[in-house]
Amino acid sequence: MMRGVIVRRPQSPIEHSTPSLSRRRFLETSAALAGALGLSTRSTAAAAEPTAAEAAPLGAPAHPLDPLTADEIARAVEIVRKEGHVDDGWRFVTVTLSEPAKDLVRSFERAGPMPRRAFVIVINRKKGQAHEAVVDLVKGAIDRFEPLPPGIQPSITMDEFSECEEAIKRSPDFLAALKRRGAGNVDLVMVDPWSAGMYGSERPDDAGKRLSRALCWVRSEPNDNGYARPLDGVVAVVDLNQMEVLRIEDFGVVPLPPESGNWHRSYQERFREGLRPLEIVQSEGPSFTVKGYEVAWQNWSFRVGFTPREGLVLHEISYSDGQGRRPVLYRAAICEMVVPYGDPAERHYRKNAFDIGEYGIGLFANSLKKGCDCLGSIRYFDAQMTDSRGKPVAITNAVCLHEEDVGLLWKHTDWRTGQSETRRSRRLAVSFIATVGNYEYGFFWYFQQDGTIQCEVKLTGIMHTTTVPEGERPAFGTLVAPQLNAPFHQHIFAARLDMSVDGDENSIYEVNTVSLPHGDENPHGNAFRAEPTLLAGESQARRSVNAATARFWRIVNPSRTNRLGEPVGYRLIPGENSPPFVQPDAAVMRRAGFTAHHLWVTPYNPKERYAAGDYPNQHPTGDGLPVWTAADRNLVNTDLVLWYVFAHNHVPRLEDWPVMPVASLGFSLKPDGFFERNPALDVPPAALV
Ligand SMILES: [Cu+2]
């Protein structure tokens, strides 16, 4: 059933003036300020009785794909401590659900036994060695506990962020570097523990160490924007296991930029006027239903999952129509990302952050706020994870589920008969937002009534900054304020799409639209057609976008045909994209090899989960897609995983400073012969909702 969403603007102008706000700090609550600005944070349904969907509690796991509960995490930690002889000198990196095999998930019956295993990564800090463990929570025992090869470094934990900052602030060498820059108050220093990477130019005495090459900024007062004042030329190299500063690399003093770049409301002199309330009213509640982690809406169903590494994960996405419940994807997540910076200076060239593989984007998920991050009738999901001591940590309201009105779905007017039909489009949005140091990433998956799934990544927050001497224009960045440089960079994401178009056995075609040369087939010069090419093996399926042929890819089920005799399919349609702009033999490409192509296709292997491999942090050779696809495995009529890589090329603008307005990019999966006609003909006219 579909319930109404009304976007209501007052019909008559209402006198509503916004008082000029004088400079003030820390006075207003969000709600009070939003009210003063005429930005309604009211969600009628949400403000009233909670709906069944909103109120549903999440207790014990009810399905094999449900994320681990806090109790399960605590139990897994306890078992690893006991059976693995893991004492306080070790650190827990992640404790996540070890997802059961597909056949176990599919054969699961609610009355029957449920497999529950935890996958745990721990580090023995004294020995500098990481281990993987798989814990059987049903048996209460460790199934597997193995050391990782020397030099393999799991992602950097949240605790290491804060401990690294403290260690640097205690370092006499760092204090001396601070003094050389005339920035004496160490309390105002901010440290971002950037990953160290692997460049082949490492010092021998760094070998095997768990490192951060931390970068620093300094605030001019306790609450201003520290990123306005980069402590340029100072790199603190920290051993994260011993939590000691190995050395301060000083590339020379560059004076601090003179201006502050504040963005917080407390620094805003006045707010613009003229905004009247715009209310999202869902008087009968939302049209989705939620049972545990299972969501159903407008013929769609899927399960919500969450990992500290990937953040939001969607499982078992399917669409129900006259043919029953039809699978589309078994699992979908953004599995890796990297942000390579283009500045070749000695102090800058190692900058590239794998925010998923080197840190874990789920760890940094925000607790979302109704009325600010999300409007309407919202259902939130919490995320459960651990701190590095193995203590369960919950991020409340980490995932947001809500409906949005998105304008026109379809329309036609027959001017001869006077018949006119319009349908408004509704989509279901499931999302989370992560803050990684200076930057925010919003990850949104949209389900539409026409069978489309859309993925959108929203980029906002504060750009990475460096300092240039007075009067100098940066060659590899944009001057965004006096002496403040925002370097050129790319944000490159990899989506892992475990396809299951009407079943697991799928094939993939690339479709290029080509103009025909003049000749017998094209006597008038107007001929062009779409030409499909089967991508039969992995080496053939390393592809990139091509605007000149309007390229897209079609994933089909060769054994299921539509009424016109064509295999049913879904189309992967690229959005904004660009190639990597670093040289193919640049050191970062060893670990970021997945960025060399926009599309990779692999036959399903549950061990292949992350585009840059399991442990990209300081990985000596690189792993992931380039390595796996060298096997050139068969891709015809088999269980396929698509890896779509998409990039935002960020040439900063002045308008991106001090906090950038959202830039968004993504891709769509559109039904292509999956349905027999427009599946949204039965969406009722607005008047009938
Ligand atoms: Cu950017």
XYZ file of C-alpha atoms and ligand atoms in Angstrom:
690
model
C 0.000 0.000 0.000
C 1.155 3.466 -0.767
C 0.534 6.269 1.644
C 0.616 9.921 0.724
C 3.638 12.164 0.794
C 2.642 15.781 0.556
C 5.171 18.506 0.071
C 3.252 21.436 1.409
C 4.011 25.057 0.780
C 1.766 27.624 2.420
C -0.726 28.834 -0.197
C -0.731 32.426 0.917
C 2.286 34.469 1.795
C 2.713 34.529 5.516
C 4.535 37.329 7.173
C 7.645 35.597 8.404
C 10.653 37.684 8.894
C 13.997 36.346 9.989
C 15.693 38.479 12.550
C 19.211 39.433 11.697
C 21.358 37.260 13.826
C 24.282 38.868 15.447
C 27.515 36.940 15.893
C 26.927 34.493 18.644
C 28.228 31.200 19.741
C 26.850 27.959 21.038
C 23.515 29.477 21.866
C 20.994 27.811 19.645
C 19.824 24.301 19.494
C 19.347 22.954 15.994
C 15.619 23.049 16.308
C 15.463 26.591 17.598
C 17.702 27.921 14.872
C 15.955 25.994 12.153
C 12.711 27.436 13.422
C 14.083 30.961 13.259
C 15.112 30.310 9.677
C 11.748 28.938 8.658
C 13.255 25.521 7.972
C 10.685 23.156 9.337
C 12.134 20.145 10.963
C 8.707 18.762 11.577
C 7.725 15.400 10.312
C 4.085 15.079 11.184
C 3.955 11.306 11.311
C 7.219 11.085 13.139
C 6.176 13.694 15.657
C 2.959 11.821 16.343
C 2.684 8.182 17.385
C 5.547 6.162 15.984
C 4.450 3.883 13.184
C 4.877 0.144 13.448
C 7.897 0.425 11.178
C 9.563 3.063 13.313
C 8.855 1.343 16.563
C 9.997 -2.159 15.611
C 12.756 -3.158 18.022
C 15.831 -5.066 16.883
C 16.736 -7.693 19.395
C 18.160 -11.133 18.817
C 19.212 -11.922 15.255
C 16.362 -13.296 13.172
C 18.161 -13.969 9.914
C 21.648 -15.227 8.984
C 22.492 -11.886 7.336
C 21.498 -9.724 10.308
C 24.535 -7.762 11.519
C 26.061 -8.964 14.788
C 24.299 -7.665 17.864
C 26.244 -5.959 20.660
C 25.891 -9.165 22.703
C 27.272 -11.259 19.876
C 30.198 -8.879 19.445
C 30.971 -9.055 23.163
C 30.766 -12.840 23.051
C 33.049 -13.082 20.008
C 35.594 -10.851 21.753
C 35.424 -12.952 24.891
C 35.976 -16.195 22.950
C 38.912 -14.736 20.997
C 40.475 -13.452 24.208
C 40.129 -16.813 25.893
C 40.893 -19.271 23.133
C 43.306 -17.085 21.186
C 45.204 -16.012 24.319
C 44.598 -12.410 23.336
C 45.550 -10.128 26.217
C 45.422 -6.380 26.753
C 48.498 -5.891 24.603
C 46.425 -6.759 21.555
C 43.977 -4.564 19.704
C 40.671 -5.460 18.062
C 40.383 -3.911 14.610
C 36.956 -5.191 13.587
C 34.409 -7.737 14.728
C 31.840 -8.328 12.011
C 29.390 -10.910 10.800
C 31.032 -13.686 8.844
C 28.386 -13.929 6.170
C 27.199 -17.504 5.623
C 27.405 -19.122 2.202
C 24.619 -18.253 -0.227
C 23.071 -21.711 -0.118
C 22.901 -21.609 3.675
C 21.256 -18.191 3.581
C 18.734 -19.304 0.993
C 17.872 -22.542 2.711
C 17.436 -20.831 6.064
C 14.097 -21.473 7.666
C 13.044 -19.307 10.506
C 12.269 -22.255 12.748
C 15.590 -23.944 12.082
C 19.090 -23.416 13.437
C 20.822 -20.273 12.290
C 24.527 -20.102 11.520
C 26.196 -17.221 13.394
C 29.881 -16.641 12.964
C 31.987 -13.578 13.668
C 34.997 -12.542 11.625
C 37.551 -10.860 13.866
C 40.782 -9.026 13.046
C 43.195 -8.491 15.927
C 46.714 -7.127 16.205
C 49.394 -8.356 18.557
C 51.012 -4.973 19.069
C 54.132 -6.273 20.781
C 54.959 -8.589 17.926
C 53.521 -6.272 15.301
C 51.501 -9.089 13.835
C 47.865 -9.178 12.801
C 45.614 -12.213 13.001
C 42.271 -13.236 11.581
C 39.807 -15.274 13.585
C 36.475 -16.846 12.765
C 34.349 -17.512 15.820
C 31.409 -19.875 15.815
C 28.956 -18.138 18.127
C 26.640 -21.128 18.247
C 29.337 -23.526 19.397
C 31.090 -20.830 21.411
C 34.472 -21.715 19.934
C 37.072 -20.439 17.509
C 36.878 -22.073 14.070
C 40.000 -20.454 12.708
C 42.738 -18.287 14.202
C 45.613 -17.492 11.877
C 48.403 -14.956 11.740
C 48.545 -12.759 8.657
C 51.830 -12.603 6.742
C 54.375 -10.195 8.244
C 53.906 -6.651 7.023
C 50.173 -6.973 6.400
C 48.514 -4.092 8.220
C 44.796 -4.012 8.937
C 42.965 -0.709 8.811
C 43.672 2.134 11.231
C 41.293 2.130 14.211
C 39.423 5.015 15.765
C 41.434 4.686 18.984
C 44.659 4.938 17.010
C 43.405 8.284 15.680
C 43.210 9.805 19.138
C 46.246 8.033 20.582
C 48.362 9.094 17.595
C 47.367 12.723 18.132
C 48.310 12.534 21.798
C 51.668 10.916 21.015
C 52.554 13.616 18.498
C 51.576 16.411 20.840
C 53.964 14.978 23.434
C 56.887 14.719 21.020
C 59.706 17.235 21.730
C 60.677 17.174 18.030
C 57.137 18.053 17.051
C 56.980 20.847 19.620
C 60.190 22.207 18.158
C 58.724 22.112 14.622
C 55.664 23.902 15.957
C 57.849 26.579 17.506
C 59.746 27.082 14.231
C 56.406 27.982 12.674
C 55.459 30.417 15.403
C 52.444 28.317 16.335
C 53.254 27.720 19.924
C 50.058 26.408 21.504
C 50.068 22.651 21.044
C 46.522 22.392 22.393
C 45.309 24.041 19.203
C 46.970 21.459 16.951
C 44.807 18.950 15.065
C 46.363 15.726 13.842
C 44.995 13.554 11.036
C 46.794 10.193 11.062
C 47.090 9.680 7.316
C 47.892 6.196 6.124
C 51.535 5.707 5.189
C 50.989 3.831 1.925
C 53.824 1.981 0.223
C 56.060 3.687 -2.298
C 59.212 1.631 -2.605
C 61.153 4.534 -1.087
C 60.584 3.554 2.531
C 63.460 3.641 4.993
C 64.784 0.182 5.912
C 64.139 0.836 9.592
C 60.427 1.411 8.840
C 60.035 -2.058 7.355
C 57.305 -4.137 8.980
C 56.109 -1.286 11.198
C 52.507 -0.215 11.437
C 52.835 3.394 10.374
C 50.985 6.622 10.014
C 52.384 9.642 8.240
C 50.319 12.083 10.238
C 49.561 15.592 8.986
C 48.785 18.536 11.205
C 46.810 21.748 11.248
C 46.518 24.409 13.897
C 43.479 26.334 14.991
C 43.756 29.987 15.870
C 41.242 29.517 18.693
C 39.644 26.419 20.210
C 36.585 26.173 17.956
C 37.570 27.652 14.625
C 38.267 25.745 11.425
C 41.709 24.258 11.852
C 41.889 23.178 8.221
C 42.298 26.871 7.354
C 45.810 26.711 8.796
C 47.841 23.711 7.605
C 51.063 23.136 9.478
C 52.690 22.563 6.151
C 55.984 20.796 5.696
C 55.658 18.765 8.886
C 55.017 15.044 8.654
C 54.975 13.050 11.876
C 55.895 9.435 11.257
C 54.313 7.341 14.000
C 54.610 3.669 14.890
C 50.979 2.887 15.723
C 51.776 -0.364 17.529
C 54.276 1.202 19.902
C 52.381 4.502 19.649
C 55.578 6.453 19.473
C 56.758 9.180 17.157
C 59.602 7.723 15.092
C 60.592 11.043 13.606
C 59.357 14.440 12.499
C 60.073 15.052 8.838
C 60.406 18.788 8.319
C 60.373 19.954 4.701
C 60.791 23.628 5.578
C 58.756 26.356 7.149
C 55.905 27.875 5.160
C 54.120 30.653 7.062
C 50.595 29.859 8.220
C 47.795 31.325 6.076
C 46.415 34.487 7.651
C 42.644 33.948 7.398
C 40.281 31.755 9.324
C 37.745 29.831 7.275
C 34.837 29.347 9.572
C 31.649 27.582 8.675
C 29.922 26.953 11.978
C 26.683 28.828 12.583
C 28.255 30.597 15.543
C 30.495 32.530 13.140
C 27.725 33.457 10.691
C 27.012 37.197 10.965
C 23.542 36.941 9.491
C 21.335 34.433 7.754
C 19.476 35.119 4.532
C 15.782 35.858 4.791
C 12.705 34.785 2.864
C 12.434 31.076 3.616
C 8.947 29.936 4.579
C 8.184 26.471 5.954
C 8.335 23.516 3.595
C 6.857 20.551 5.373
C 7.030 16.900 4.487
C 3.779 15.439 5.735
C 3.134 11.707 5.861
C -0.055 11.756 7.862
C -0.602 7.999 7.571
C 3.047 7.058 8.041
C 5.451 5.693 5.480
C 4.610 3.179 2.744
C 7.453 0.861 3.631
C 7.415 -1.954 6.136
C 10.388 -3.106 8.179
C 10.678 -6.470 9.872
C 13.997 -6.846 11.642
C 16.438 -5.779 8.947
C 14.113 -6.691 6.078
C 12.552 -3.819 4.171
C 9.623 -4.004 1.759
C 8.344 -1.130 -0.348
C 6.496 -0.870 -3.645
C 7.318 -4.409 -4.863
C 10.909 -4.070 -3.699
C 12.406 -6.017 -0.846
C 15.907 -6.124 0.563
C 17.811 -6.588 3.797
C 19.835 -3.847 5.473
C 23.335 -4.740 6.647
C 26.216 -2.707 7.995
C 29.933 -3.333 8.406
C 32.554 -1.050 9.955
C 34.505 -1.310 6.731
C 31.867 -0.704 4.039
C 29.149 0.946 6.078
C 25.778 0.203 4.516
C 25.375 -3.163 2.782
C 22.229 -4.243 0.972
C 21.397 -7.931 0.711
C 18.929 -9.950 -1.323
C 17.458 -7.129 -3.379
C 14.443 -8.399 -5.275
C 11.355 -7.154 -7.054
C 7.993 -8.900 -6.889
C 5.667 -8.893 -9.861
C 3.271 -11.321 -11.546
C 6.177 -13.744 -11.877
C 6.782 -13.827 -8.122
C 9.737 -12.558 -6.131
C 12.495 -11.952 -8.657
C 16.080 -11.438 -7.430
C 18.150 -8.605 -8.899
C 21.206 -8.396 -6.620
C 22.406 -10.734 -3.910
C 24.617 -8.090 -2.292
C 25.491 -4.463 -3.017
C 27.992 -2.195 -1.252
C 30.595 0.443 -1.921
C 33.580 -1.767 -1.182
C 36.585 0.525 -1.658
C 37.582 4.080 -2.414
C 40.760 6.031 -2.838
C 41.483 9.749 -3.036
C 44.750 10.304 -4.886
C 46.166 13.841 -4.715
C 48.062 15.293 -7.655
C 50.741 17.415 -5.957
C 54.233 15.991 -6.713
C 56.077 17.927 -3.958
C 58.206 15.698 -1.744
C 56.027 16.427 1.280
C 52.765 15.799 -0.594
C 53.179 13.013 -3.129
C 52.232 10.192 -0.752
C 48.776 11.607 -0.158
C 46.017 9.218 -1.088
C 43.488 7.844 1.321
C 41.724 4.501 0.953
C 38.918 5.594 3.245
C 37.296 2.163 3.196
C 40.238 -0.266 3.138
C 42.678 1.787 5.215
C 40.196 3.205 7.725
C 36.678 1.764 7.432
C 33.967 4.158 6.335
C 31.340 2.509 8.568
C 33.377 3.319 11.667
C 32.943 6.986 10.867
C 29.191 6.889 10.324
C 27.274 9.832 11.754
C 24.367 9.509 14.150
C 21.767 11.050 11.878
C 19.281 13.642 13.043
C 15.671 13.766 12.049
C 14.747 17.111 10.549
C 18.365 17.876 9.587
C 19.872 14.915 7.768
C 16.560 13.291 6.938
C 13.009 14.555 6.430
C 9.734 12.692 6.523
C 8.796 9.545 8.302
C 12.112 7.968 9.076
C 13.168 4.502 10.145
C 16.703 4.429 11.488
C 18.990 1.464 12.023
C 21.803 1.514 14.569
C 25.258 0.159 13.748
C 27.166 -2.053 16.150
C 30.938 -2.247 16.220
C 33.838 -2.369 18.648
C 36.496 -0.064 19.915
C 40.058 -1.325 19.722
C 39.774 -2.929 23.186
C 36.910 -5.063 21.974
C 34.215 -3.101 23.761
C 30.977 -2.925 21.766
C 30.216 0.550 20.471
C 26.877 1.528 18.972
C 26.329 4.296 16.474
C 22.669 5.150 16.903
C 20.678 6.166 13.845
C 23.521 5.256 11.507
C 21.328 4.221 8.586
C 18.329 6.227 7.452
C 15.375 4.796 5.549
C 12.750 7.113 4.170
C 10.629 7.967 1.137
C 11.102 10.972 -1.085
C 8.945 12.651 -3.676
C 11.151 13.095 -6.745
C 8.928 14.814 -9.261
C 7.716 13.218 -12.429
C 7.484 9.453 -12.931
C 5.671 9.492 -16.280
C 3.170 11.637 -18.156
C 1.243 11.811 -21.390
C -1.468 14.037 -22.802
C -3.432 12.932 -25.873
C -4.268 16.286 -27.353
C -6.894 14.703 -29.590
C -8.910 12.954 -26.876
C -8.021 15.253 -24.037
C -6.831 12.292 -21.930
C -3.985 13.252 -19.682
C -2.195 11.120 -17.145
C 0.589 12.117 -14.794
C 2.268 10.040 -12.136
C 4.462 11.468 -9.467
C 7.601 9.554 -8.683
C 8.377 8.270 -5.236
C 11.635 6.691 -4.219
C 12.835 4.841 -1.181
C 16.181 6.161 0.038
C 18.467 4.154 2.309
C 21.621 5.953 3.293
C 24.368 6.773 5.729
C 26.854 9.636 6.047
C 30.437 9.286 7.240
C 32.828 11.953 8.456
C 36.430 11.024 7.724
C 38.593 13.756 9.218
C 37.970 16.829 7.122
C 35.540 15.286 4.662
C 31.982 13.942 4.536
C 30.721 11.178 2.307
C 27.010 10.422 2.000
C 26.136 7.059 0.485
C 22.592 6.809 -0.835
C 20.803 3.904 -2.499
C 17.468 4.707 -4.102
C 14.739 2.284 -5.135
C 12.282 3.589 -7.687
C 8.820 2.548 -8.778
C 9.968 1.872 -12.345
C 12.367 -0.869 -11.239
C 15.458 1.387 -11.189
C 18.073 1.206 -8.460
C 20.270 4.243 -8.176
C 23.445 4.735 -6.176
C 24.495 8.264 -5.316
C 27.555 9.362 -3.374
C 27.409 12.885 -1.981
C 30.691 14.640 -1.275
C 30.795 17.516 1.155
C 32.758 18.734 4.166
C 36.092 20.508 4.203
C 38.708 20.026 1.519
C 42.211 18.898 2.324
C 44.444 21.974 2.434
C 48.094 22.910 2.161
C 49.963 26.185 2.456
C 51.743 28.207 -0.232
C 54.071 31.164 0.332
C 52.587 34.633 0.012
C 52.259 35.703 -3.623
C 52.603 32.162 -4.999
C 49.944 30.461 -7.101
C 49.825 26.685 -6.665
C 50.634 24.654 -9.774
C 48.699 21.610 -8.563
C 45.741 23.098 -6.798
C 43.387 26.049 -6.414
C 44.111 28.987 -4.177
C 40.945 29.148 -2.078
C 42.045 31.830 0.393
C 45.268 33.819 0.803
C 48.185 31.339 1.053
C 45.759 28.439 1.275
C 45.844 25.770 -1.416
C 43.261 23.042 -2.067
C 45.183 20.485 -4.153
C 43.702 18.751 -7.199
C 42.490 15.245 -6.396
C 40.042 12.555 -7.349
C 37.545 10.626 -5.270
C 37.389 7.157 -6.782
C 34.813 4.656 -5.532
C 34.294 0.974 -6.267
C 30.833 -0.564 -5.992
C 30.713 -4.331 -5.623
C 27.493 -5.562 -7.191
C 26.854 -9.261 -6.722
C 24.251 -9.608 -9.448
C 21.467 -12.114 -9.500
C 19.198 -11.093 -12.351
C 16.314 -13.541 -12.062
C 18.781 -16.069 -10.688
C 22.499 -16.438 -10.159
C 23.523 -17.487 -13.658
C 24.084 -14.323 -15.603
C 26.143 -13.026 -18.547
C 27.202 -9.488 -19.404
C 27.251 -7.529 -22.642
C 28.824 -4.184 -23.384
C 26.590 -2.023 -25.550
C 28.143 0.683 -27.729
C 26.152 2.940 -30.003
C 28.008 3.366 -33.262
C 27.543 5.498 -36.337
C 27.741 3.471 -39.525
C 30.105 4.590 -42.267
C 28.553 5.744 -45.498
C 27.838 2.717 -47.675
C 25.154 0.200 -48.574
C 23.877 0.027 -44.982
C 23.971 3.776 -44.559
C 23.172 5.473 -47.864
C 21.832 8.641 -46.183
C 24.435 9.027 -43.458
C 21.882 8.884 -40.660
C 22.386 5.271 -39.550
C 23.460 4.407 -36.045
C 22.735 1.421 -33.866
C 23.448 -0.145 -30.489
C 25.887 -3.035 -30.776
C 26.154 -5.578 -27.965
C 29.389 -7.468 -27.344
C 29.516 -10.422 -24.983
C 32.232 -10.033 -22.333
C 33.125 -13.687 -22.091
C 36.131 -13.638 -19.765
C 37.685 -11.473 -17.066
C 40.418 -9.985 -19.239
C 37.811 -8.952 -21.812
C 35.653 -7.405 -19.110
C 38.154 -4.776 -17.934
C 36.342 -1.831 -19.499
C 35.951 1.911 -19.143
C 33.221 4.418 -19.852
C 33.062 5.936 -23.305
C 30.932 9.005 -23.899
C 31.632 8.753 -27.667
C 29.637 5.502 -27.885
C 27.214 6.207 -25.010
C 28.502 2.961 -23.511
C 26.554 0.935 -21.007
C 26.559 -2.664 -19.843
C 23.696 -5.151 -19.864
C 23.588 -8.005 -17.376
C 21.299 -10.766 -18.597
C 19.984 -14.110 -17.499
C 20.438 -16.251 -20.634
C 17.984 -18.869 -19.427
C 15.106 -16.484 -18.650
C 13.503 -14.698 -21.579
C 10.869 -12.013 -21.748
C 7.788 -12.317 -23.941
C 9.720 -11.063 -26.961
C 12.255 -13.846 -26.660
C 15.130 -11.729 -25.314
C 16.959 -12.658 -22.118
C 15.785 -10.593 -19.165
C 18.335 -8.046 -18.054
C 19.402 -5.027 -16.082
C 21.449 -2.176 -17.494
C 24.366 -0.582 -15.632
C 24.388 3.078 -16.630
C 27.441 5.160 -15.682
C 27.148 8.673 -14.287
C 29.983 11.164 -13.859
C 33.320 9.470 -14.291
C 36.931 10.070 -15.252
C 40.046 7.946 -15.711
C 42.746 7.972 -13.036
C 45.077 10.887 -13.720
C 48.144 9.404 -12.067
C 50.556 7.555 -14.322
C 49.892 3.805 -14.643
C 53.289 3.079 -13.067
C 52.902 5.564 -10.181
C 53.471 3.814 -6.849
C 49.909 4.388 -5.663
C 48.594 2.349 -8.589
C 50.100 -0.830 -7.183
C 47.542 -0.672 -4.406
C 44.887 1.268 -6.345
C 45.088 -0.952 -9.429
C 41.307 -1.255 -9.371
C 41.070 2.348 -10.583
C 42.669 1.469 -13.938
C 39.254 0.463 -15.336
C 35.698 1.541 -14.631
C 34.248 -1.929 -14.987
C 35.570 -5.247 -13.826
C 33.585 -8.449 -13.802
C 34.473 -11.571 -11.849
C 32.810 -14.913 -11.262
C 31.485 -14.969 -7.688
C 34.034 -15.911 -5.095
C 33.079 -15.141 -1.484
C 36.716 -14.382 -0.671
C 36.820 -11.528 -3.201
C 35.116 -8.748 -1.322
C 37.234 -5.604 -1.674
C 38.483 -4.089 -4.919
C 41.976 -3.368 -3.544
C 42.145 -6.657 -1.634
C 41.630 -7.359 2.053
C 44.498 -5.250 3.409
C 45.461 -2.270 1.218
C 47.004 -0.405 4.179
C 50.796 -0.447 3.509
C 50.332 -3.465 1.226
C 53.704 -4.152 -0.390
C 52.519 -5.368 -3.786
C 48.859 -4.580 -4.126
C 46.016 -7.047 -4.363
C 42.437 -7.251 -5.500
C 40.936 -6.973 -8.956
C 44.128 -6.780 -11.052
C 45.421 -9.921 -9.343
C 42.205 -11.941 -9.388
C 41.213 -11.137 -12.959
C 44.616 -12.255 -14.260
C 43.129 -15.762 -14.079
C 40.790 -14.749 -16.931
C 37.945 -16.849 -15.577
C 34.786 -17.544 -17.542
C 31.979 -14.988 -17.245
C 29.332 -16.648 -19.401
C 26.191 -17.922 -17.749
C 27.700 -17.925 -14.291
C 27.288 -16.157 -10.951
C 28.687 -12.693 -11.737
C 30.025 -9.893 -9.585
C 30.276 -6.460 -11.195
C 32.753 -3.960 -9.854
C 31.866 -0.497 -11.052
C 34.519 2.156 -10.415
C 33.468 5.796 -10.574
C 35.402 8.979 -9.976
C 34.733 12.580 -9.104
C 37.533 14.734 -10.427
C 37.876 17.486 -7.883
C 39.399 20.645 -9.258
C 38.545 22.834 -6.270
C 36.619 26.066 -6.633
C 36.585 29.072 -4.359
C 32.979 28.156 -3.665
C 34.104 24.827 -2.197
C 35.701 26.709 0.694
C 35.337 26.674 3.671
C 32.808 23.860 3.458
C 31.864 22.555 0.073
C 28.311 22.322 -1.224
C 27.429 18.727 -2.088
C 28.904 17.297 -5.256
C 27.251 14.058 -6.242
C 28.008 11.200 -8.540
C 26.933 7.625 -8.967
C 25.327 5.164 -11.337
C 22.019 3.462 -12.085
C 20.834 -0.072 -12.554
C 17.794 0.067 -14.824
C 15.620 -2.829 -15.871
C 16.300 -3.663 -19.537
C 13.829 -6.250 -20.802
C 13.339 -7.414 -17.213
C 9.705 -6.325 -17.309
C 7.370 -6.620 -20.269
C 6.380 -2.992 -20.308
C 6.675 0.079 -18.095
C 6.250 -1.542 -14.672
C 4.951 1.709 -13.204
C 1.672 1.828 -15.169
C -0.119 0.646 -12.049
C 1.175 3.449 -9.842
C -2.027 5.263 -8.883
C -2.635 8.893 -9.803
C -1.908 11.291 -6.938
C -5.626 11.872 -6.391
C -6.144 8.201 -5.538
C -3.290 7.917 -3.058
Cu 37.330 16.489 -3.159
